[in-house]
Structures are given as structure tokens and as C-alpha cells.
């Protein structure tokens, strides 16, 4: 049965080795697929999203093997194939939007399928962007499946980055392998840290680009990945954010496997817990988070919207009203996270107001769950992990339904959480 029961924890203590970043991993898998040299990707988490990315490059002709946590690629995708191309992206939003840009590498029709919540999310930015290049795109009312056909005849385009930066990531990864140089103008770009991650990996793979204030990107065509890439995926700050909050509200934790100097936008969780009053320090490469008095926070999560679920739990444990900005970024996630958080937190007496782009969380100082509660993840991995944190300080067990949504990014979450 797809549910997990969590016993109450008076406090948390111990250490956790964080999984690797699925955002970096999917980008690395995509670039590996475009390589005509041997590539090794180390410390690769076997999450649903990463499996989807691996399946896609295999569908496009790449050959690789998995050895433990490593992926060893010995043949890249075939850009000269004449066969009809069709890829399946599972429920991965990043893979869907990123790999849609791969259609620019082919003349023949290129079909993109998905499943679950991704089939309900708009692909408008993808459709408009590919049309800018000259492609014809058929869709299901701007949703999957997409059938992309025709030649690319435009190499200077303007795209909208207000809803998601994921399609831009795809364009930046594909552009070095197009026959012409590509100029990409971007309007209203959100989530700049994610584009910084993409540019980081392009440089690591030996590919050239120039960037003017994240508004204009120039990428040379006909490039090749440098020989014999060996890349280790760094720890995932998105996954770490839940343990950072766990330590801040319930004890003391040592988090291992994280990069202190990182491009990942979700490292901003440290700013939030410090503002709230928790203690953090680095010790021999490990992050230590310890509870102290918690105060309400004011935090802008526009550039890091995945932090909303752990931030809400943090705010719930502070006495008073916290304000979190960036709500408009939540509508196109696995669930409408603003409404989902509002509904689920109400089950433990936490009132959340949504005012245009702001969320106001009325914290109680101490959230004591004293009656059995069943949280629904709404099939959203970050909601499942966030609601699990309410077992800290609870007096009775709590239940998470659709709990295995965590497989999307962090299959071992409950195993690790239960060791604390």
C-alpha cells in the first residue's frame, strides 16, 4: 500500500549522507548523451527523474552501463538516424522540457510522451520556443504529447523564461551541437541559479558560450565534448533543505555530501533558517544544523520555488506570521503547491493565507500533533517530505498517503529519516 506511518520523534539527532543532485544529474546525462567520447558520471542517484533521463538517451541511441552509483557511457546518441523518434519522459518536468530541445537536432518527426502530473502541465513555453526556431509543434491543447516536425531555419530566437527555465536549459545544452551559431534572447527569466548550473556543466564538458546578464546567450555551433569526461554529481540541496529544517525545528543534525560553494539555488535554505534563529556551521566539510529559538521569517523564494514546502514547515514552528514571496512559481509544479500546502497544514492547525504573490504562514511556535492525521502528498515528492517533518514533536503517529512520490527525487528519504 502506498502509505507510510511515521512514529513521533521528541527530537532529531544523528547524521545523513545526502543523495546527489537530480538537477545536476539530469543535465549531465543529457550532455553525456551528446558526447562522442567516453563519459563517466559518478554518484548518480537512482531516482525516477534520473531513470527517465537515462531511458531517453537510450531511446535516442546512446549506449551505457550502470555500475553501482556510476554511469559509464561508451556511445552517444545517433544524430544521423533516419528513423522516427519518440521519447518518454515519465513524470519529469525537467527531462520533458530539456529533451524537447533535442528535436532541433533532427529533421524527422520527434514525439514527446509523459505520464501522471506532467501531462497536465503546460508546455506553452516549449511550443513557442520551438516554433521560433521554425519547427511545427502539434499538442494536446498545449500539453503532452507533443509531435515536433519540420526543419530549423532560425538561429536567433527570443524565448519567455517566466514560467520555467527548463526549456532554456535544454536549448543551451543542444545549441553547441547545432550546425550554426545560436543566439538566444530571454525575457522575464526566473530561476537563474538553475541556468547557472547548466552553464557550469557546459564548461565542465568543454563547451563554449557567452552570457550577457542572463538576457542574451551566444553559443557556437559544431562543438564537441572534450575527451574522457569524469564527473561526480554533488549533493542535492533540494533534498538537504528538509533535513536543514528538521534540525532547525527539532534537534541537531550533521549533513554530509553537500558542497558549500554551489550553484544550486536551494542552498538559500541556510539563509532562511539563520534568519529564523537556528544555528549552522561547517565542520570538516559537513553541515551541522542545530535548533535554537525560532522567529518568523520574511523570505523571497521566487528564484528557488522548490523551497516552499520546507519553508512552510519552518514557519509553522515559529511563533508569529512569516511571509514567503514567489507564490506564482508554484502553479506549474507536481501539484499547485500553494493550495496543497494550505490544505495539508490546516490538518495540524496551521493557517496559511495566499495574497497574490505572497504566502503568509501563521506559526504557532510549537506544532504538537496530538491526534492521528493523514497527510496526502498529492503525488508530490516535496509535499510528502515536508509533511513528514510534522512527526518531529508529535504525540501520536502520522500517516502519509501516496508516500512513494518521494521516488521521483529521493527514493531513500524515509529510510534515512527514520534513522534520526
mmCIF file of N, CA, C and O in Angstrom, residues 265-335:
data_model
loop_
_atom_site.group_PDB
_atom_site.id
_atom_site.type_symbol
_atom_site.label_atom_id
_atom_site.label_comp_id
_atom_site.label_asym_id
_atom_site.label_seq_id
_atom_site.Cartn_x
_atom_site.Cartn_y
_atom_site.Cartn_z
ATOM 1 N N UNK A 265 20.418 26.798 -6.296
ATOM 2 C CA UNK A 265 19.690 27.887 -5.649
ATOM 3 C C UNK A 265 19.123 27.529 -4.292
ATOM 4 O O UNK A 265 18.951 28.400 -3.428
ATOM 5 N N UNK A 266 18.864 26.223 -4.066
ATOM 6 C CA UNK A 266 18.217 25.820 -2.819
ATOM 7 C C UNK A 266 19.150 25.866 -1.612
ATOM 8 O O UNK A 266 18.710 25.644 -0.479
ATOM 9 N N UNK A 267 20.424 26.201 -1.834
ATOM 10 C CA UNK A 267 21.321 26.452 -0.703
ATOM 11 C C UNK A 267 20.815 27.653 0.105
ATOM 12 O O UNK A 267 21.182 27.835 1.269
ATOM 13 N N UNK A 268 19.916 28.430 -0.482
ATOM 14 C CA UNK A 268 19.327 29.581 0.211
ATOM 15 C C UNK A 268 18.538 29.176 1.448
ATOM 16 O O UNK A 268 18.204 30.029 2.276
ATOM 17 N N UNK A 269 18.255 27.881 1.615
ATOM 18 C CA UNK A 269 17.578 27.435 2.833
ATOM 19 C C UNK A 269 18.389 27.810 4.066
ATOM 20 O O UNK A 269 17.836 28.050 5.145
ATOM 21 N N UNK A 270 19.709 27.898 3.922
ATOM 22 C CA UNK A 270 20.549 28.280 5.059
ATOM 23 C C UNK A 270 20.259 29.713 5.496
ATOM 24 O O UNK A 270 20.251 30.013 6.690
ATOM 25 N N UNK A 271 20.017 30.594 4.529
ATOM 26 C CA UNK A 271 19.674 31.973 4.875
ATOM 27 C C UNK A 271 18.376 32.024 5.663
ATOM 28 O O UNK A 271 18.235 32.798 6.621
ATOM 29 N N UNK A 272 17.425 31.175 5.273
ATOM 30 C CA UNK A 272 16.112 31.177 5.934
ATOM 31 C C UNK A 272 16.215 30.687 7.375
ATOM 32 O O UNK A 272 15.658 31.311 8.289
ATOM 33 N N UNK A 273 16.913 29.575 7.604
ATOM 34 C CA UNK A 273 16.966 29.040 8.972
ATOM 35 C C UNK A 273 17.820 29.925 9.877
ATOM 36 O O UNK A 273 17.560 30.034 11.075
ATOM 37 N N UNK A 274 18.837 30.579 9.293
ATOM 38 C CA UNK A 274 19.621 31.520 10.093
ATOM 39 C C UNK A 274 18.785 32.733 10.470
ATOM 40 O O UNK A 274 18.851 33.230 11.599
ATOM 41 N N UNK A 275 17.983 33.203 9.524
ATOM 42 C CA UNK A 275 17.088 34.320 9.820
ATOM 43 C C UNK A 275 16.104 33.941 10.914
ATOM 44 O O UNK A 275 15.784 34.745 11.787
ATOM 45 N N UNK A 276 15.659 32.686 10.893
ATOM 46 C CA UNK A 276 14.714 32.213 11.915
ATOM 47 C C UNK A 276 15.381 32.103 13.283
ATOM 48 O O UNK A 276 14.709 32.181 14.312
ATOM 49 N N UNK A 277 16.708 31.885 13.299
ATOM 50 C CA UNK A 277 17.410 31.821 14.573
ATOM 51 C C UNK A 277 18.125 30.523 14.855
ATOM 52 O O UNK A 277 18.747 30.363 15.908
ATOM 53 N N UNK A 278 18.056 29.564 13.923
ATOM 54 C CA UNK A 278 18.762 28.301 14.124
ATOM 55 C C UNK A 278 20.269 28.516 13.966
ATOM 56 O O UNK A 278 20.720 29.487 13.362
ATOM 57 N N UNK A 279 21.035 27.593 14.496
ATOM 58 C CA UNK A 279 22.493 27.671 14.410
ATOM 59 C C UNK A 279 22.996 26.740 13.315
ATOM 60 O O UNK A 279 22.593 25.571 13.255
ATOM 61 N N UNK A 280 23.882 27.249 12.471
ATOM 62 C CA UNK A 280 24.503 26.398 11.454
ATOM 63 C C UNK A 280 26.008 26.646 11.456
ATOM 64 O O UNK A 280 26.479 27.739 11.761
ATOM 65 N N UNK A 281 26.755 25.603 11.145
ATOM 66 C CA UNK A 281 28.201 25.743 10.969
ATOM 67 C C UNK A 281 28.710 24.601 10.100
ATOM 68 O O UNK A 281 28.063 23.553 9.981
ATOM 69 N N UNK A 282 29.875 24.820 9.493
ATOM 70 C CA UNK A 282 30.528 23.791 8.693
ATOM 71 C C UNK A 282 31.671 23.186 9.508
ATOM 72 O O UNK A 282 32.410 23.913 10.180
ATOM 73 N N UNK A 283 31.787 21.858 9.442
ATOM 74 C CA UNK A 283 32.809 21.162 10.199
ATOM 75 C C UNK A 283 33.401 20.048 9.338
ATOM 76 O O UNK A 283 32.723 19.052 9.058
ATOM 77 N N UNK A 284 34.634 20.232 8.886
ATOM 78 C CA UNK A 284 35.308 19.222 8.053
ATOM 79 C C UNK A 284 34.469 18.803 6.847
ATOM 80 O O UNK A 284 34.360 17.622 6.518
ATOM 81 N N UNK A 285 33.850 19.784 6.195
ATOM 82 C CA UNK A 285 33.058 19.515 5.003
ATOM 83 C C UNK A 285 31.624 19.103 5.263
ATOM 84 O O UNK A 285 30.849 18.929 4.323
ATOM 85 N N UNK A 286 31.252 18.915 6.535
ATOM 86 C CA UNK A 286 29.871 18.563 6.893
ATOM 87 C C UNK A 286 29.132 19.805 7.384
ATOM 88 O O UNK A 286 29.727 20.707 7.992
ATOM 89 N N UNK A 287 27.842 19.840 7.153
ATOM 90 C CA UNK A 287 26.998 20.922 7.643
ATOM 91 C C UNK A 287 26.301 20.480 8.928
ATOM 92 O O UNK A 287 25.667 19.419 8.952
ATOM 93 N N UNK A 288 26.403 21.290 9.963
ATOM 94 C CA UNK A 288 25.731 20.994 11.233
ATOM 95 C C UNK A 288 24.642 22.040 11.457
ATOM 96 O O UNK A 288 24.893 23.248 11.398
ATOM 97 N N UNK A 289 23.427 21.559 11.683
ATOM 98 C CA UNK A 289 22.273 22.431 11.931
ATOM 99 C C UNK A 289 21.721 22.107 13.306
ATOM 100 O O UNK A 289 21.470 20.935 13.618
ATOM 101 N N UNK A 290 21.498 23.141 14.128
ATOM 102 C CA UNK A 290 21.032 22.922 15.498
ATOM 103 C C UNK A 290 19.917 23.896 15.847
ATOM 104 O O UNK A 290 19.967 25.077 15.527
ATOM 105 N N UNK A 291 18.938 23.361 16.544
ATOM 106 C CA UNK A 291 17.776 24.148 16.947
ATOM 107 C C UNK A 291 18.146 25.230 17.963
ATOM 108 O O UNK A 291 18.995 25.042 18.824
ATOM 109 N N UNK A 292 17.472 26.381 17.846
ATOM 110 C CA UNK A 292 17.517 27.448 18.840
ATOM 111 C C UNK A 292 16.151 28.110 18.791
ATOM 112 O O UNK A 292 15.226 27.586 18.186
ATOM 113 N N UNK A 293 16.013 29.256 19.409
ATOM 114 C CA UNK A 293 14.732 29.969 19.352
ATOM 115 C C UNK A 293 14.380 30.264 17.898
ATOM 116 O O UNK A 293 15.226 30.708 17.120
ATOM 117 N N UNK A 294 13.137 30.004 17.515
ATOM 118 C CA UNK A 294 12.718 30.238 16.136
ATOM 119 C C UNK A 294 11.816 31.458 16.033
ATOM 120 O O UNK A 294 10.805 31.569 16.748
ATOM 121 N N UNK A 295 12.181 32.365 15.131
ATOM 122 C CA UNK A 295 11.419 33.583 14.887
ATOM 123 C C UNK A 295 10.793 33.534 13.503
ATOM 124 O O UNK A 295 11.282 32.827 12.615
ATOM 125 N N UNK A 296 9.709 34.294 13.273
ATOM 126 C CA UNK A 296 9.110 34.351 11.935
ATOM 127 C C UNK A 296 10.128 34.875 10.915
ATOM 128 O O UNK A 296 11.069 35.601 11.269
ATOM 129 N N UNK A 297 9.932 34.518 9.677
ATOM 130 C CA UNK A 297 10.854 34.917 8.618
ATOM 131 C C UNK A 297 10.133 35.710 7.538
ATOM 132 O O UNK A 297 8.911 35.623 7.383
ATOM 133 N N UNK A 298 10.912 36.475 6.795
ATOM 134 C CA UNK A 298 10.468 37.086 5.547
ATOM 135 C C UNK A 298 11.455 36.630 4.491
ATOM 136 O O UNK A 298 12.658 36.904 4.596
ATOM 137 N N UNK A 299 10.956 35.931 3.468
ATOM 138 C CA UNK A 299 11.863 35.269 2.531
ATOM 139 C C UNK A 299 11.278 35.308 1.125
ATOM 140 O O UNK A 299 10.087 35.025 0.928
ATOM 141 N N UNK A 300 12.110 35.659 0.149
ATOM 142 C CA UNK A 300 11.691 35.662 -1.251
ATOM 143 C C UNK A 300 12.178 34.379 -1.919
ATOM 144 O O UNK A 300 13.383 34.198 -2.117
ATOM 145 N N UNK A 301 11.251 33.486 -2.254
ATOM 146 C CA UNK A 301 11.601 32.191 -2.854
ATOM 147 C C UNK A 301 11.341 32.161 -4.360
ATOM 148 O O UNK A 301 11.255 31.083 -4.952
ATOM 149 N N UNK A 302 11.267 33.335 -4.978
ATOM 150 C CA UNK A 302 10.987 33.397 -6.413
ATOM 151 C C UNK A 302 12.020 32.622 -7.217
ATOM 152 O O UNK A 302 11.691 31.922 -8.179
ATOM 153 N N UNK A 303 13.300 32.732 -6.838
ATOM 154 C CA UNK A 303 14.374 32.063 -7.571
ATOM 155 C C UNK A 303 14.596 30.616 -7.114
ATOM 156 O O UNK A 303 15.373 29.887 -7.709
ATOM 157 N N UNK A 304 13.926 30.231 -6.032
ATOM 158 C CA UNK A 304 14.098 28.862 -5.505
ATOM 159 C C UNK A 304 12.749 28.333 -5.014
ATOM 160 O O UNK A 304 12.582 28.039 -3.828
ATOM 161 N N UNK A 305 11.773 28.193 -5.921
ATOM 162 C CA UNK A 305 10.409 27.823 -5.511
ATOM 163 C C UNK A 305 10.281 26.455 -4.871
ATOM 164 O O UNK A 305 9.329 26.210 -4.128
ATOM 165 N N UNK A 306 11.236 25.552 -5.121
ATOM 166 C CA UNK A 306 11.166 24.226 -4.504
ATOM 167 C C UNK A 306 11.360 24.286 -2.991
ATOM 168 O O UNK A 306 11.113 23.293 -2.289
ATOM 169 N N UNK A 307 11.779 25.437 -2.473
ATOM 170 C CA UNK A 307 11.960 25.573 -1.028
ATOM 171 C C UNK A 307 10.651 25.856 -0.292
ATOM 172 O O UNK A 307 10.627 25.807 0.944
ATOM 173 N N UNK A 308 9.581 26.153 -1.005
ATOM 174 C CA UNK A 308 8.324 26.491 -0.325
ATOM 175 C C UNK A 308 7.894 25.436 0.692
ATOM 176 O O UNK A 308 7.576 25.779 1.845
ATOM 177 N N UNK A 309 7.854 24.134 0.346
ATOM 178 C CA UNK A 309 7.381 23.152 1.345
ATOM 179 C C UNK A 309 8.199 23.137 2.634
ATOM 180 O O UNK A 309 7.615 23.246 3.728
ATOM 181 N N UNK A 310 9.541 23.035 2.594
ATOM 182 C CA UNK A 310 10.263 23.074 3.874
ATOM 183 C C UNK A 310 10.175 24.433 4.564
ATOM 184 O O UNK A 310 10.145 24.496 5.797
ATOM 185 N N UNK A 311 10.115 25.525 3.803
ATOM 186 C CA UNK A 311 9.994 26.847 4.417
ATOM 187 C C UNK A 311 8.690 26.983 5.194
ATOM 188 O O UNK A 311 8.650 27.591 6.269
ATOM 189 N N UNK A 312 7.618 26.409 4.663
ATOM 190 C CA UNK A 312 6.325 26.476 5.343
ATOM 191 C C UNK A 312 6.385 25.723 6.669
ATOM 192 O O UNK A 312 5.856 26.187 7.683
ATOM 193 N N UNK A 313 7.043 24.560 6.687
ATOM 194 C CA UNK A 313 7.175 23.808 7.941
ATOM 195 C C UNK A 313 8.015 24.603 8.941
ATOM 196 O O UNK A 313 7.691 24.656 10.134
ATOM 197 N N UNK A 314 9.085 25.224 8.462
ATOM 198 C CA UNK A 314 9.902 26.075 9.327
ATOM 199 C C UNK A 314 9.058 27.198 9.919
ATOM 200 O O UNK A 314 9.083 27.448 11.139
ATOM 201 N N UNK A 315 8.290 27.872 9.065
ATOM 202 C CA UNK A 315 7.455 28.988 9.516
ATOM 203 C C UNK A 315 6.375 28.536 10.486
ATOM 204 O O UNK A 315 6.004 29.267 11.408
ATOM 205 N N UNK A 316 5.872 27.326 10.303
ATOM 206 C CA UNK A 316 4.837 26.800 11.199
ATOM 207 C C UNK A 316 5.350 26.667 12.624
ATOM 208 O O UNK A 316 4.585 26.787 13.587
ATOM 209 N N UNK A 317 6.656 26.449 12.768
ATOM 210 C CA UNK A 317 7.254 26.255 14.093
ATOM 211 C C UNK A 317 7.788 27.549 14.694
ATOM 212 O O UNK A 317 8.366 27.536 15.789
ATOM 213 N N UNK A 318 7.633 28.649 13.994
ATOM 214 C CA UNK A 318 7.998 29.959 14.543
ATOM 215 C C UNK A 318 6.736 30.627 15.074
ATOM 216 O O UNK A 318 5.652 30.450 14.516
ATOM 217 N N UNK A 319 6.850 31.364 16.147
ATOM 218 C CA UNK A 319 5.671 31.988 16.743
ATOM 219 C C UNK A 319 5.427 33.339 16.091
ATOM 220 O O UNK A 319 6.175 34.301 16.294
ATOM 221 N N UNK A 320 4.370 33.402 15.271
ATOM 222 C CA UNK A 320 4.037 34.631 14.575
ATOM 223 C C UNK A 320 3.900 34.403 13.084
ATOM 224 O O UNK A 320 3.992 33.272 12.598
ATOM 225 N N UNK A 321 3.684 35.482 12.364
ATOM 226 C CA UNK A 321 3.411 35.393 10.924
ATOM 227 C C UNK A 321 4.691 35.522 10.110
ATOM 228 O O UNK A 321 5.440 36.486 10.242
ATOM 229 N N UNK A 322 4.941 34.536 9.256
ATOM 230 C CA UNK A 322 6.055 34.580 8.308
ATOM 231 C C UNK A 322 5.510 34.875 6.915
ATOM 232 O O UNK A 322 4.407 34.440 6.562
ATOM 233 N N UNK A 323 6.292 35.607 6.122
ATOM 234 C CA UNK A 323 5.886 35.962 4.765
ATOM 235 C C UNK A 323 6.886 35.371 3.776
ATOM 236 O O UNK A 323 8.095 35.616 3.872
ATOM 237 N N UNK A 324 6.368 34.564 2.838
ATOM 238 C CA UNK A 324 7.201 33.949 1.817
ATOM 239 C C UNK A 324 6.700 34.418 0.457
ATOM 240 O O UNK A 324 5.521 34.244 0.129
ATOM 241 N N UNK A 325 7.573 35.026 -0.325
ATOM 242 C CA UNK A 325 7.194 35.541 -1.644
ATOM 243 C C UNK A 325 7.565 34.551 -2.738
ATOM 244 O O UNK A 325 8.455 33.725 -2.573
ATOM 245 N N UNK A 326 6.838 34.661 -3.875
ATOM 246 C CA UNK A 326 7.120 33.805 -5.025
ATOM 247 C C UNK A 326 6.048 32.782 -5.310
ATOM 248 O O UNK A 326 6.286 31.805 -6.030
ATOM 249 N N UNK A 327 4.854 32.992 -4.771
ATOM 250 C CA UNK A 327 3.766 32.012 -4.887
ATOM 251 C C UNK A 327 3.420 31.699 -6.344
ATOM 252 O O UNK A 327 3.060 30.560 -6.674
ATOM 253 N N UNK A 328 3.552 32.688 -7.231
ATOM 254 C CA UNK A 328 3.173 32.460 -8.625
ATOM 255 C C UNK A 328 4.003 31.362 -9.288
ATOM 256 O O UNK A 328 3.592 30.792 -10.293
ATOM 257 N N UNK A 329 5.170 31.040 -8.716
ATOM 258 C CA UNK A 329 6.025 29.994 -9.289
ATOM 259 C C UNK A 329 5.506 28.589 -8.982
ATOM 260 O O UNK A 329 6.040 27.608 -9.491
ATOM 261 N N UNK A 330 4.464 28.475 -8.142
ATOM 262 C CA UNK A 330 4.043 27.166 -7.636
ATOM 263 C C UNK A 330 2.933 26.503 -8.442
ATOM 264 O O UNK A 330 2.623 25.338 -8.228
ATOM 265 N N UNK A 331 2.337 27.220 -9.378
ATOM 266 C CA UNK A 331 1.166 26.681 -10.069
ATOM 267 C C UNK A 331 1.514 25.547 -11.019
ATOM 268 O O UNK A 331 0.665 24.703 -11.325
ATOM 269 N N UNK A 332 2.728 25.518 -11.513
ATOM 270 C CA UNK A 332 3.080 24.544 -12.545
ATOM 271 C C UNK A 332 4.036 23.487 -12.024
ATOM 272 O O UNK A 332 4.883 22.975 -12.753
ATOM 273 N N UNK A 333 3.919 23.156 -10.736
ATOM 274 C CA UNK A 333 4.707 22.080 -10.151
ATOM 275 C C UNK A 333 3.885 20.787 -10.164
ATOM 276 O O UNK A 333 2.822 20.719 -10.783
ATOM 277 N N UNK A 334 4.380 19.755 -9.449
ATOM 278 C CA UNK A 334 3.680 18.465 -9.436
ATOM 279 C C UNK A 334 2.250 18.610 -8.931
ATOM 280 O O UNK A 334 1.350 17.877 -9.327
ATOM 281 N N UNK A 335 2.034 19.533 -7.997
ATOM 282 C CA UNK A 335 0.691 19.932 -7.595
ATOM 283 C C UNK A 335 0.705 21.451 -7.552
ATOM 284 O O UNK A 335 1.754 22.062 -7.700
#
